[in-house]
Coordinates of C-alpha atoms and ligand atoms in Angstrom, one line a residue:
M898 CA 0.0 0.0 0.0
G899 CA 3.0 2.3 0.7
V900 CA 3.7 3.1 -2.9
L901 CA 0.2 4.1 -3.8
K902 CA -0.3 6.1 -0.8
D903 CA 3.0 8.1 -1.2
K904 CA 2.2 8.7 -4.8
F905 CA -1.3 10.0 -3.7
K906 CA 0.1 12.2 -1.1
A907 CA 2.7 13.9 -3.5
K908 CA -0.2 14.6 -5.9
A909 CA -2.4 15.7 -3.1
D910 CA 0.0 18.2 -1.7
A911 CA 0.8 19.7 -4.9
A912 CA -2.9 20.0 -5.6
A913 CA -3.7 21.5 -2.3
A914 CA -1.0 24.2 -2.5
E915 CA -2.2 25.1 -6.1
I916 CA -5.8 25.5 -4.8
R917 CA -4.6 27.6 -1.9
D918 CA -2.8 29.8 -4.4
M919 CA -5.8 30.0 -6.7
L920 CA -8.2 31.0 -4.1
K921 CA -5.8 33.5 -2.6
E922 CA -5.8 35.2 -6.0
H923 CA -9.3 34.5 -7.3
G924 CA -11.4 33.4 -4.3
N925 CA -13.8 36.2 -4.8
K926 CA -14.6 35.7 -8.3
K927 CA -18.3 35.2 -9.1
I928 CA -18.8 32.0 -10.9
G929 CA -22.6 32.4 -11.5
E930 CA -26.0 33.4 -10.7
V931 CA -28.7 31.4 -8.9
Q932 CA -32.5 31.9 -10.0
L933 CA -35.2 31.4 -7.5
S934 CA -36.6 28.5 -9.6
Q935 CA -33.3 26.6 -9.3
V936 CA -33.7 26.8 -5.4
Y937 CA -37.0 25.1 -5.6
Q938 CA -36.1 22.6 -8.3
G939 CA -33.2 20.5 -7.1
M940 CA -30.5 23.0 -7.5
R941 CA -29.9 22.0 -10.9
G942 CA -27.3 24.0 -12.9
I943 CA -25.9 25.6 -9.5
T944 CA -21.9 24.9 -9.3
G945 CA -21.3 24.4 -5.7
L946 CA -18.9 21.2 -5.2
V947 CA -15.6 20.2 -6.2
T948 CA -15.2 16.7 -7.4
E949 CA -11.8 15.8 -8.9
T950 CA -12.3 12.2 -10.0
S951 CA -14.8 12.9 -13.2
L952 CA -16.6 15.5 -14.8
L953 CA -19.8 15.1 -16.8
D954 CA -20.5 17.0 -19.9
S955 CA -24.2 17.2 -21.1
Q956 CA -23.2 16.3 -24.6
D957 CA -20.2 14.3 -24.4
G958 CA -21.1 12.2 -21.2
I959 CA -18.7 11.3 -18.5
R960 CA -15.1 11.8 -18.5
F961 CA -12.8 10.3 -15.9
R962 CA -9.9 12.6 -15.4
G963 CA -10.3 13.7 -18.9
Y964 CA -10.9 10.3 -20.5
S965 CA -14.0 9.1 -22.2
I966 CA -15.4 5.6 -21.7
P967 CA -14.1 4.4 -25.2
E968 CA -10.7 5.8 -24.4
L969 CA -10.8 4.0 -21.0
Q970 CA -11.6 0.8 -22.9
Q971 CA -8.5 1.3 -25.1
K972 CA -6.1 2.7 -22.5
L973 CA -6.8 1.0 -19.1
P974 CA -4.9 -2.3 -18.4
K975 CA -6.8 -5.6 -19.1
A976 CA -7.1 -9.1 -17.4
K977 CA -4.9 -11.6 -19.0
K978 CA -6.8 -12.5 -22.4
G979 CA -9.3 -10.0 -21.6
S980 CA -10.4 -7.0 -23.7
E981 CA -12.4 -4.8 -21.0
P982 CA -10.7 -2.5 -18.7
L983 CA -9.8 -3.5 -15.1
P984 CA -11.8 -1.4 -12.5
E985 CA -8.6 -1.4 -10.5
G986 CA -7.0 0.9 -13.3
L987 CA -9.9 3.2 -13.0
F988 CA -9.5 3.5 -9.5
Y989 CA -5.8 4.4 -10.0
L990 CA -6.9 6.9 -12.6
M991 CA -9.4 8.3 -10.3
L992 CA -7.2 8.6 -7.3
I993 CA -3.7 9.6 -8.8
G994 CA -5.1 11.4 -11.9
E995 CA -2.8 9.5 -14.3
L996 CA -3.2 6.5 -16.4
P997 CA -2.0 3.4 -14.7
A998 CA 0.8 0.9 -16.0
E999 CA -0.2 -2.7 -15.9
E1000 CA 1.9 -3.1 -12.5
D1001 CA 0.0 -0.3 -10.9
A1002 CA -3.4 -2.0 -11.5
G1003 CA -1.8 -5.4 -10.5
Y1004 CA -0.7 -3.8 -7.3
I1005 CA -4.2 -2.5 -6.6
T1006 CA -5.6 -6.0 -7.3
S1007 CA -3.2 -7.8 -4.9
T1008 CA -3.7 -5.1 -2.2
W1009 CA -7.5 -5.6 -2.4
Q1010 CA -7.1 -9.4 -2.3
R1011 CA -4.9 -9.2 0.9
R1012 CA -7.5 -6.9 2.6
S1013 CA -10.7 -8.5 1.6
H1014 CA -11.4 -10.5 4.8
V1015 CA -15.0 -9.9 5.9
P1016 CA -15.5 -10.6 9.6
N1017 CA -18.1 -13.0 10.6
H1018 CA -20.4 -10.5 12.4
V1019 CA -21.1 -8.9 9.1
F1020 CA -22.4 -12.3 7.6
A1021 CA -24.4 -12.7 11.0
A1022 CA -25.9 -9.2 10.4
I1023 CA -27.0 -10.2 7.0
D1024 CA -28.3 -13.4 8.1
A1025 CA -30.4 -11.6 10.9
L1026 CA -32.4 -9.9 8.3
P1027 CA -35.5 -11.8 6.8
V1028 CA -34.4 -13.3 3.4
N1029 CA -37.1 -11.4 1.6
T1030 CA -35.4 -8.0 2.6
H1031 CA -34.4 -6.1 -0.4
P1032 CA -30.8 -6.8 -1.4
M1033 CA -29.8 -3.1 -1.2
T1034 CA -31.1 -3.0 2.6
M1035 CA -29.0 -6.0 3.3
F1036 CA -26.1 -4.3 1.4
V1037 CA -26.3 -1.1 3.5
S1038 CA -26.8 -3.0 6.7
A1039 CA -23.6 -4.9 6.0
I1040 CA -21.6 -1.7 5.4
M1041 CA -22.9 -0.5 8.8
A1042 CA -21.9 -3.8 10.3
L1043 CA -18.4 -3.5 8.8
Q1044 CA -18.0 -0.1 10.5
T1045 CA -16.5 -1.8 13.6
E1046 CA -13.4 -2.1 11.3
S1047 CA -13.0 1.6 10.7
N1048 CA -9.5 3.0 11.1
F1049 CA -10.7 6.5 10.8
A1050 CA -13.3 6.1 13.7
K1051 CA -10.5 4.4 15.9
R1052 CA -7.9 7.0 15.2
Y1053 CA -10.2 9.9 15.5
A1054 CA -11.3 8.7 19.0
E1055 CA -7.6 8.4 19.9
G1056 CA -7.2 12.0 19.0
M1057 CA -5.8 11.9 15.4
N1058 CA -4.2 15.2 14.1
K1059 CA -6.3 16.6 11.4
K1060 CA -3.3 16.4 9.1
D1061 CA -3.7 12.7 9.1
Y1062 CA -7.5 12.3 8.3
W1063 CA -6.8 11.6 4.7
D1064 CA -4.5 8.7 5.7
A1065 CA -7.2 7.0 7.7
V1066 CA -9.6 7.5 5.0
F1067 CA -7.4 6.0 2.5
D1068 CA -7.0 2.9 4.6
D1069 CA -10.8 2.5 5.1
A1070 CA -11.6 3.2 1.4
M1071 CA -9.0 0.4 0.4
D1072 CA -10.6 -1.9 3.0
L1073 CA -13.9 -1.3 2.3
I1074 CA -13.6 -1.6 -1.6
A1075 CA -11.8 -4.9 -1.0
R1076 CA -14.7 -6.3 1.2
L1077 CA -17.7 -5.3 -1.0
P1078 CA -17.5 -8.0 -3.6
R1079 CA -17.6 -10.7 -0.9
V1080 CA -20.5 -9.0 0.8
A1081 CA -22.5 -8.6 -2.3
A1082 CA -21.9 -12.1 -3.2
Y1083 CA -22.7 -13.4 0.0
I1084 CA -26.2 -11.4 -0.2
Y1085 CA -26.7 -12.9 -3.7
R1086 CA -26.0 -16.5 -2.6
R1087 CA -28.0 -16.2 0.6
K1088 CA -31.0 -14.8 -1.1
Y1089 CA -31.1 -16.6 -4.3
R1090 CA -28.8 -19.7 -4.2
N1091 CA -30.0 -21.6 -1.2
N1092 CA -27.3 -19.9 1.0
Q1093 CA -24.6 -22.0 -0.7
H1094 CA -21.5 -19.7 -0.7
I1095 CA -18.6 -19.7 -2.7
H1096 CA -14.9 -18.9 -1.5
P1097 CA -13.1 -16.3 -3.0
N1098 CA -10.5 -17.0 -5.6
G1099 CA -7.2 -15.3 -4.7
L1100 CA -5.9 -15.5 -8.1
L1101 CA -8.5 -13.5 -9.6
D1102 CA -8.9 -9.7 -10.3
W1103 CA -11.5 -7.7 -8.2
A1104 CA -14.2 -7.9 -10.7
G1105 CA -13.4 -11.3 -11.8
N1106 CA -13.5 -12.5 -8.4
L1107 CA -17.0 -10.9 -7.8
A1108 CA -18.3 -12.9 -10.9
H1109 CA -16.7 -16.1 -9.6
M1110 CA -18.3 -15.7 -6.0
L1111 CA -21.7 -14.8 -7.4
G1112 CA -21.4 -18.2 -9.0
F1113 CA -20.9 -17.1 -12.9
E1114 CA -17.8 -18.7 -14.3
D1115 CA -18.4 -17.9 -17.9
E1116 CA -15.1 -15.7 -18.9
S1117 CA -17.4 -13.3 -20.9
F1118 CA -19.4 -12.6 -17.7
K1119 CA -16.2 -11.8 -15.9
E1120 CA -15.5 -9.4 -18.8
L1121 CA -18.9 -7.9 -18.5
M1122 CA -18.4 -7.5 -14.7
R1123 CA -14.9 -5.7 -15.5
L1124 CA -16.8 -3.2 -17.9
Y1125 CA -19.8 -2.9 -15.5
M1126 CA -17.7 -2.1 -12.6
T1127 CA -15.7 0.4 -14.5
I1128 CA -18.5 2.4 -16.3
H1129 CA -20.8 2.6 -13.2
A1130 CA -18.0 3.9 -11.0
D1131 CA -18.4 7.6 -11.0
H1132 CA -20.6 10.4 -12.5
E1133 CA -19.0 13.5 -11.1
G1134 CA -20.1 15.0 -7.6
G1135 CA -23.6 16.2 -7.8
N1136 CA -25.7 12.9 -8.2
V1137 CA -27.4 11.7 -5.1
S1138 CA -25.0 8.8 -4.1
A1139 CA -21.8 10.8 -4.7
H1140 CA -23.1 14.0 -3.3
T1141 CA -24.5 12.0 -0.1
T1142 CA -21.2 10.3 0.5
H1143 CA -19.3 13.6 0.2
L1144 CA -21.7 15.5 2.5
V1145 CA -21.8 12.9 5.3
G1146 CA -17.9 12.5 5.0
S1147 CA -17.8 16.2 5.5
A1148 CA -19.1 15.9 9.0
L1149 CA -16.1 13.5 9.5
S1150 CA -18.4 10.5 9.7
D1151 CA -15.9 7.8 8.6
P1152 CA -16.0 6.1 5.1
Y1153 CA -18.2 3.3 6.3
L1154 CA -20.9 5.8 7.5
S1155 CA -20.5 8.0 4.5
L1156 CA -20.6 5.2 2.0
A1157 CA -23.7 3.5 3.7
A1158 CA -25.4 6.9 3.4
G1159 CA -24.6 7.3 -0.1
M1160 CA -25.7 3.8 -1.0
N1161 CA -29.2 4.6 0.6
G1162 CA -29.5 7.4 -2.1
L1163 CA -28.4 4.9 -4.9
A1164 CA -31.3 2.6 -3.7
G1165 CA -33.8 5.3 -4.8
P1166 CA -35.8 4.5 -8.1
L1167 CA -34.9 7.8 -9.6
H1168 CA -31.2 6.8 -9.2
G1169 CA -29.5 3.4 -9.1
L1170 CA -32.8 1.5 -8.5
A1171 CA -33.8 2.4 -12.0
N1172 CA -31.7 -0.6 -13.3
Q1173 CA -34.1 -3.0 -11.6
E1174 CA -37.1 -1.0 -12.7
V1175 CA -36.2 -1.4 -16.5
V1176 CA -36.2 -5.2 -16.5
K1177 CA -39.2 -5.3 -14.3
W1178 CA -41.0 -2.9 -16.6
I1179 CA -40.1 -4.9 -19.8
T1180 CA -41.1 -8.1 -17.9
E1181 CA -44.4 -6.6 -16.8
M1182 CA -45.0 -5.4 -20.6
Q1183 CA -44.3 -8.9 -21.8
D1184 CA -46.8 -10.4 -19.3
E1185 CA -49.6 -7.9 -19.9
L1186 CA -49.1 -8.3 -23.7
K1187 CA -48.6 -12.0 -23.4
T1188 CA -45.6 -12.0 -25.9
K1189 CA -42.0 -12.5 -25.3
V1190 CA -41.4 -10.3 -28.3
P1191 CA -43.5 -7.2 -28.5
S1192 CA -43.6 -5.3 -31.7
K1193 CA -42.5 -1.7 -31.9
E1194 CA -46.2 -0.7 -32.0
Q1195 CA -47.0 -2.6 -28.9
I1196 CA -44.0 -0.9 -27.1
D1197 CA -45.1 2.4 -28.2
A1198 CA -48.7 1.9 -26.8
Y1199 CA -47.2 0.4 -23.6
V1200 CA -44.9 3.5 -23.2
R1201 CA -48.0 5.8 -23.5
K1202 CA -50.0 3.7 -21.0
T1203 CA -46.9 4.0 -18.6
L1204 CA -47.0 7.8 -19.0
S1205 CA -50.6 8.0 -18.8
E1206 CA -50.6 6.3 -15.2
G1207 CA -48.4 9.0 -14.0
K1208 CA -45.1 6.8 -14.0
V1209 CA -41.7 7.6 -15.5
V1210 CA -40.2 5.4 -18.3
P1211 CA -37.3 3.9 -16.2
G1212 CA -33.8 4.2 -17.7
Y1213 CA -34.8 7.3 -19.8
G1214 CA -33.8 10.9 -19.0
H1215 CA -31.1 12.5 -17.0
A1216 CA -30.7 15.5 -14.7
V1217 CA -27.5 16.6 -16.6
L1218 CA -26.9 14.5 -19.8
R1219 CA -28.7 15.7 -23.0
K1220 CA -27.7 12.8 -25.2
T1221 CA -27.6 8.9 -25.2
D1222 CA -25.5 8.0 -22.3
P1223 CA -22.1 6.7 -23.5
R1224 CA -22.5 3.9 -20.7
F1225 CA -25.5 2.8 -22.5
E1226 CA -23.6 2.7 -25.8
A1227 CA -20.7 0.9 -24.2
Q1228 CA -23.3 -1.9 -23.0
M1229 CA -24.9 -1.9 -26.3
D1230 CA -21.6 -2.3 -28.0
F1231 CA -20.7 -5.2 -25.6
A1232 CA -24.1 -7.0 -26.5
K1233 CA -23.3 -6.4 -30.3
R1234 CA -20.0 -8.2 -29.8
H1235 CA -21.2 -11.0 -27.5
F1236 CA -24.9 -11.9 -27.9
P1237 CA -26.6 -9.5 -30.6
D1238 CA -29.5 -12.0 -31.1
D1239 CA -30.5 -12.1 -27.5
P1240 CA -34.3 -11.4 -27.3
L1241 CA -34.2 -9.0 -24.4
V1242 CA -31.4 -7.0 -25.8
Q1243 CA -33.5 -6.7 -29.0
I1244 CA -36.5 -5.5 -26.9
V1245 CA -33.9 -2.9 -25.2
W1246 CA -32.9 -1.7 -28.6
N1247 CA -36.6 -1.6 -29.8
V1248 CA -37.6 0.5 -26.8
Y1249 CA -34.5 2.8 -27.7
E1250 CA -36.1 3.5 -30.9
V1251 CA -39.5 4.0 -29.6
V1252 CA -39.2 5.9 -26.3
P1253 CA -37.2 9.1 -27.3
P1254 CA -39.8 10.7 -29.7
I1255 CA -42.5 9.8 -27.4
L1256 CA -40.8 11.7 -24.4
Q1257 CA -39.7 14.4 -26.8
S1258 CA -43.4 15.0 -27.9
L1259 CA -44.4 15.6 -24.1
G1260 CA -42.5 18.9 -24.4
K1261 CA -41.2 19.0 -20.8
V1262 CA -38.6 16.1 -20.6
K1263 CA -35.3 17.7 -21.0
N1264 CA -33.4 14.5 -22.1
P1265 CA -35.4 11.9 -23.9
W1266 CA -32.5 9.5 -24.4
P1267 CA -31.5 6.4 -22.5
N1268 CA -29.2 6.4 -19.5
V1269 CA -27.1 3.7 -18.2
D1270 CA -29.8 1.8 -16.5
A1271 CA -31.8 1.4 -19.5
H1272 CA -29.4 -1.5 -20.8
S1273 CA -27.5 -3.1 -17.9
G1274 CA -30.2 -5.4 -16.7
A1275 CA -30.6 -7.0 -20.1
L1276 CA -27.0 -8.0 -20.1
L1277 CA -27.2 -9.5 -16.7
V1278 CA -30.4 -11.5 -17.7
H1279 CA -28.6 -12.9 -20.6
Y1280 CA -26.1 -14.8 -18.3
N1281 CA -29.2 -15.8 -16.1
L1282 CA -28.5 -13.3 -13.4
K1283 CA -32.4 -12.5 -13.5
E1284 CA -32.9 -11.6 -10.0
Y1285 CA -33.4 -8.0 -11.0
E1286 CA -33.8 -6.7 -7.4
F1287 CA -30.1 -7.4 -6.9
Y1288 CA -28.9 -5.2 -9.8
T1289 CA -28.5 -2.1 -7.7
V1290 CA -26.0 -4.0 -5.5
L1291 CA -23.8 -4.4 -8.4
F1292 CA -24.2 -0.7 -9.2
A1293 CA -23.2 0.1 -5.5
V1294 CA -20.1 -2.1 -5.5
S1295 CA -18.9 -0.2 -8.5
R1296 CA -20.1 3.2 -7.4
A1297 CA -17.9 2.7 -4.2
L1298 CA -14.9 3.1 -6.4
G1299 CA -15.7 6.7 -7.3
V1300 CA -17.3 8.1 -4.1
L1301 CA -14.4 6.6 -1.8
S1302 CA -11.7 8.0 -4.1
S1303 CA -13.3 11.2 -3.9
L1304 CA -13.8 11.0 -0.2
I1305 CA -10.0 10.4 0.1
W1306 CA -9.4 13.6 -2.0
D1307 CA -12.0 15.4 0.0
R1308 CA -10.0 14.9 3.3
A1309 CA -6.4 15.5 1.5
L1310 CA -7.6 18.8 0.2
G1311 CA -9.0 19.7 3.8
F1312 CA -12.6 20.4 2.5
P1313 CA -14.7 21.7 5.4
L1314 CA -18.1 20.7 6.8
E1315 CA -20.7 21.2 3.9
R1316 CA -23.5 23.6 5.1
P1317 CA -25.5 25.4 2.4
K1318 CA -28.0 28.0 3.3
S1319 CA -31.6 27.2 3.0
V1320 CA -34.8 29.6 3.1
T1321 CA -38.5 29.4 3.8
T1322 CA -41.2 30.3 1.5
E1323 CA -42.1 33.0 3.9
L1324 CA -38.7 34.6 3.7
V1325 CA -38.9 34.4 -0.1
K1326 CA -42.2 36.0 -0.2
N1327 CA -41.0 38.8 2.1
W1328 CA -38.0 39.2 0.0
L1329 CA -40.0 39.6 -3.2
K1330 CA -42.1 42.3 -1.4
G1331 CA -38.7 44.2 -1.0
E1332 CA -38.5 43.2 2.8
G1333 CA -35.3 41.6 4.0
E1334 CA -32.6 39.6 2.3
I1335 CA -32.7 36.0 0.8
W1336 CA -28.9 35.3 0.9
G1337 CA -27.0 33.9 3.7
D1338 CA -24.0 35.3 5.5
Ligands
COA1556 C1 -33.3 10.9 -14.3 C2 -34.6 11.9 -13.7 C3 -34.9 11.6 -12.4 C4 -34.1 13.2 -14.1 O1 -35.1 14.1 -13.6 P1 -35.2 15.7 -13.8 O2 -33.8 16.2 -13.9 O3 -36.1 16.3 -13.1 O4 -35.6 15.6 -15.3 P2 -36.4 16.7 -16.2 O5 -36.1 17.9 -16.0 O6 -36.3 16.2 -17.8 O7 -38.0 16.4 -15.7 C5 -39.0 17.4 -16.4 C6 -40.2 16.5 -16.4 O8 -40.0 15.5 -17.4 C7 -40.5 14.2 -16.7 N1 -39.6 13.0 -17.1 C8 -38.1 13.1 -17.1 N2 -37.8 11.9 -17.2 C9 -38.9 11.1 -17.7 C10 -39.0 9.8 -18.1 N3 -38.0 8.9 -18.1 N4 -40.3 9.2 -18.2 C11 -41.3 10.2 -18.0 N5 -41.2 11.4 -17.6 C12 -40.0 12.0 -17.4 C13 -40.1 14.5 -15.1 O9 -40.8 13.5 -14.4 C14 -40.6 16.0 -15.0 O10 -42.1 15.9 -14.9 P3 -42.9 16.8 -14.1 O11 -42.5 18.2 -14.5 O12 -44.3 16.5 -14.4 O13 -42.5 16.5 -12.7 C15 -35.7 11.6 -14.7 O14 -35.4 11.7 -16.0 C16 -36.3 10.2 -14.4 O15 -37.1 10.0 -13.5 N6 -36.0 9.1 -15.3 C17 -36.4 7.9 -15.1 C18 -35.6 7.0 -13.9 C19 -34.3 6.8 -14.3 O16 -33.9 6.3 -15.4 N7 -33.2 6.9 -13.4 C20 -31.8 6.8 -13.5 C21 -31.0 8.1 -13.8 S1 -29.4 7.7 -14.3

């Protein structure tokens, strides 16, 4: 771990000094104006956060430290005989800000293997929940149970110097990421495979081992997990899971508490839970139409029915993106290469043709195009991972890479407690009448 930590520390110290100088010179520059409507509408478009690991462009989609998903697929190290990027390499890129060499990714693989032990009380905590508990509830409960292992909490209680916060967060983040695949696989096998668990394989990479522990030995499923864990990892800082992890971490809640909070946000249907909703929606369409292969006309009618019932079309739309999500495209490309004739994948592609013009015609949907969740479920179903309630857990394991590498940066850059100003409508009304101020101190 020493080498990676040392490299990170050198980068973080240089960045912190640069930010200090920048703020000294430009700290009072205005970066925008806020309209009243933005305050009431989810703070869309208000720049108010710094997240170093990735940046979202409404047209180009996500870039991780400047690299697009196709570039990552080309430039990140791969598993032996594999062609998909290793998530270990993406973690290195997000943390250090440079593309990793193969040995950098290998170093992270072996570190995570070494630190992957999950204490028994965590399994006992999962087992204490009824088996029909949602897998995301089990997952978050397991993260909370793991919190007994927090270096940060222990060192803080012992009076750690604030200069060392980043160091303890670094250790917790590495431990947590190392352990999450085992926790996720345990939940899956408990809930859906008669409690028959599979031991980790110490020779496999992080995502390959996850596939193995879930019980899927097909090499192309391992490749899918590598791609899946890479593309779901980060989506800049304002999305619910990233922002929540960052916010809770700003109270110096340790990484276990912060990640659990963020993952509770990911479990919402407008965020990560949308991936289960997509497959559920398609399955219900098939059941209702009594056909496995609905025609485009039938899909059209079903979409309109969904909308008329006051529901959203899951997997479509985005708070920031205004184009087809490159993460959707990466998954579409995977399906084209591996199983272009899969019937569910065909439906997903037909839905892609039918939905955007309908959403566009509503006149209010800002982005009629598919997001990451519109495709992921169909790929998992192809490999017989059909238990769609579990899908968000896979998203969560991946998202931990982004939000935890950001949390290390947060503490290394000494970011303070986050505390935006809120107002009451009473105050707004008075301000509109010219009485009093709306802005905070
Ligand atoms: C992602 C999402 C929450 C973004 O929300 P947003 O930033 O408020 O989106 P918009 O500004 O385009 O919303 C404007 C209107 O269009 C509606 N809209 C947006 N996406 C829609 C969709 N997929 N189906 C139906 N209506 C949609 C909104 O519900 C809102 O309606 P309202 O004014 O009646 O409340 C939204 O697009 C959505 O609910 N999508 C489906 C769930 C999903 O796929 N989530 C995963 C995101 S990665």
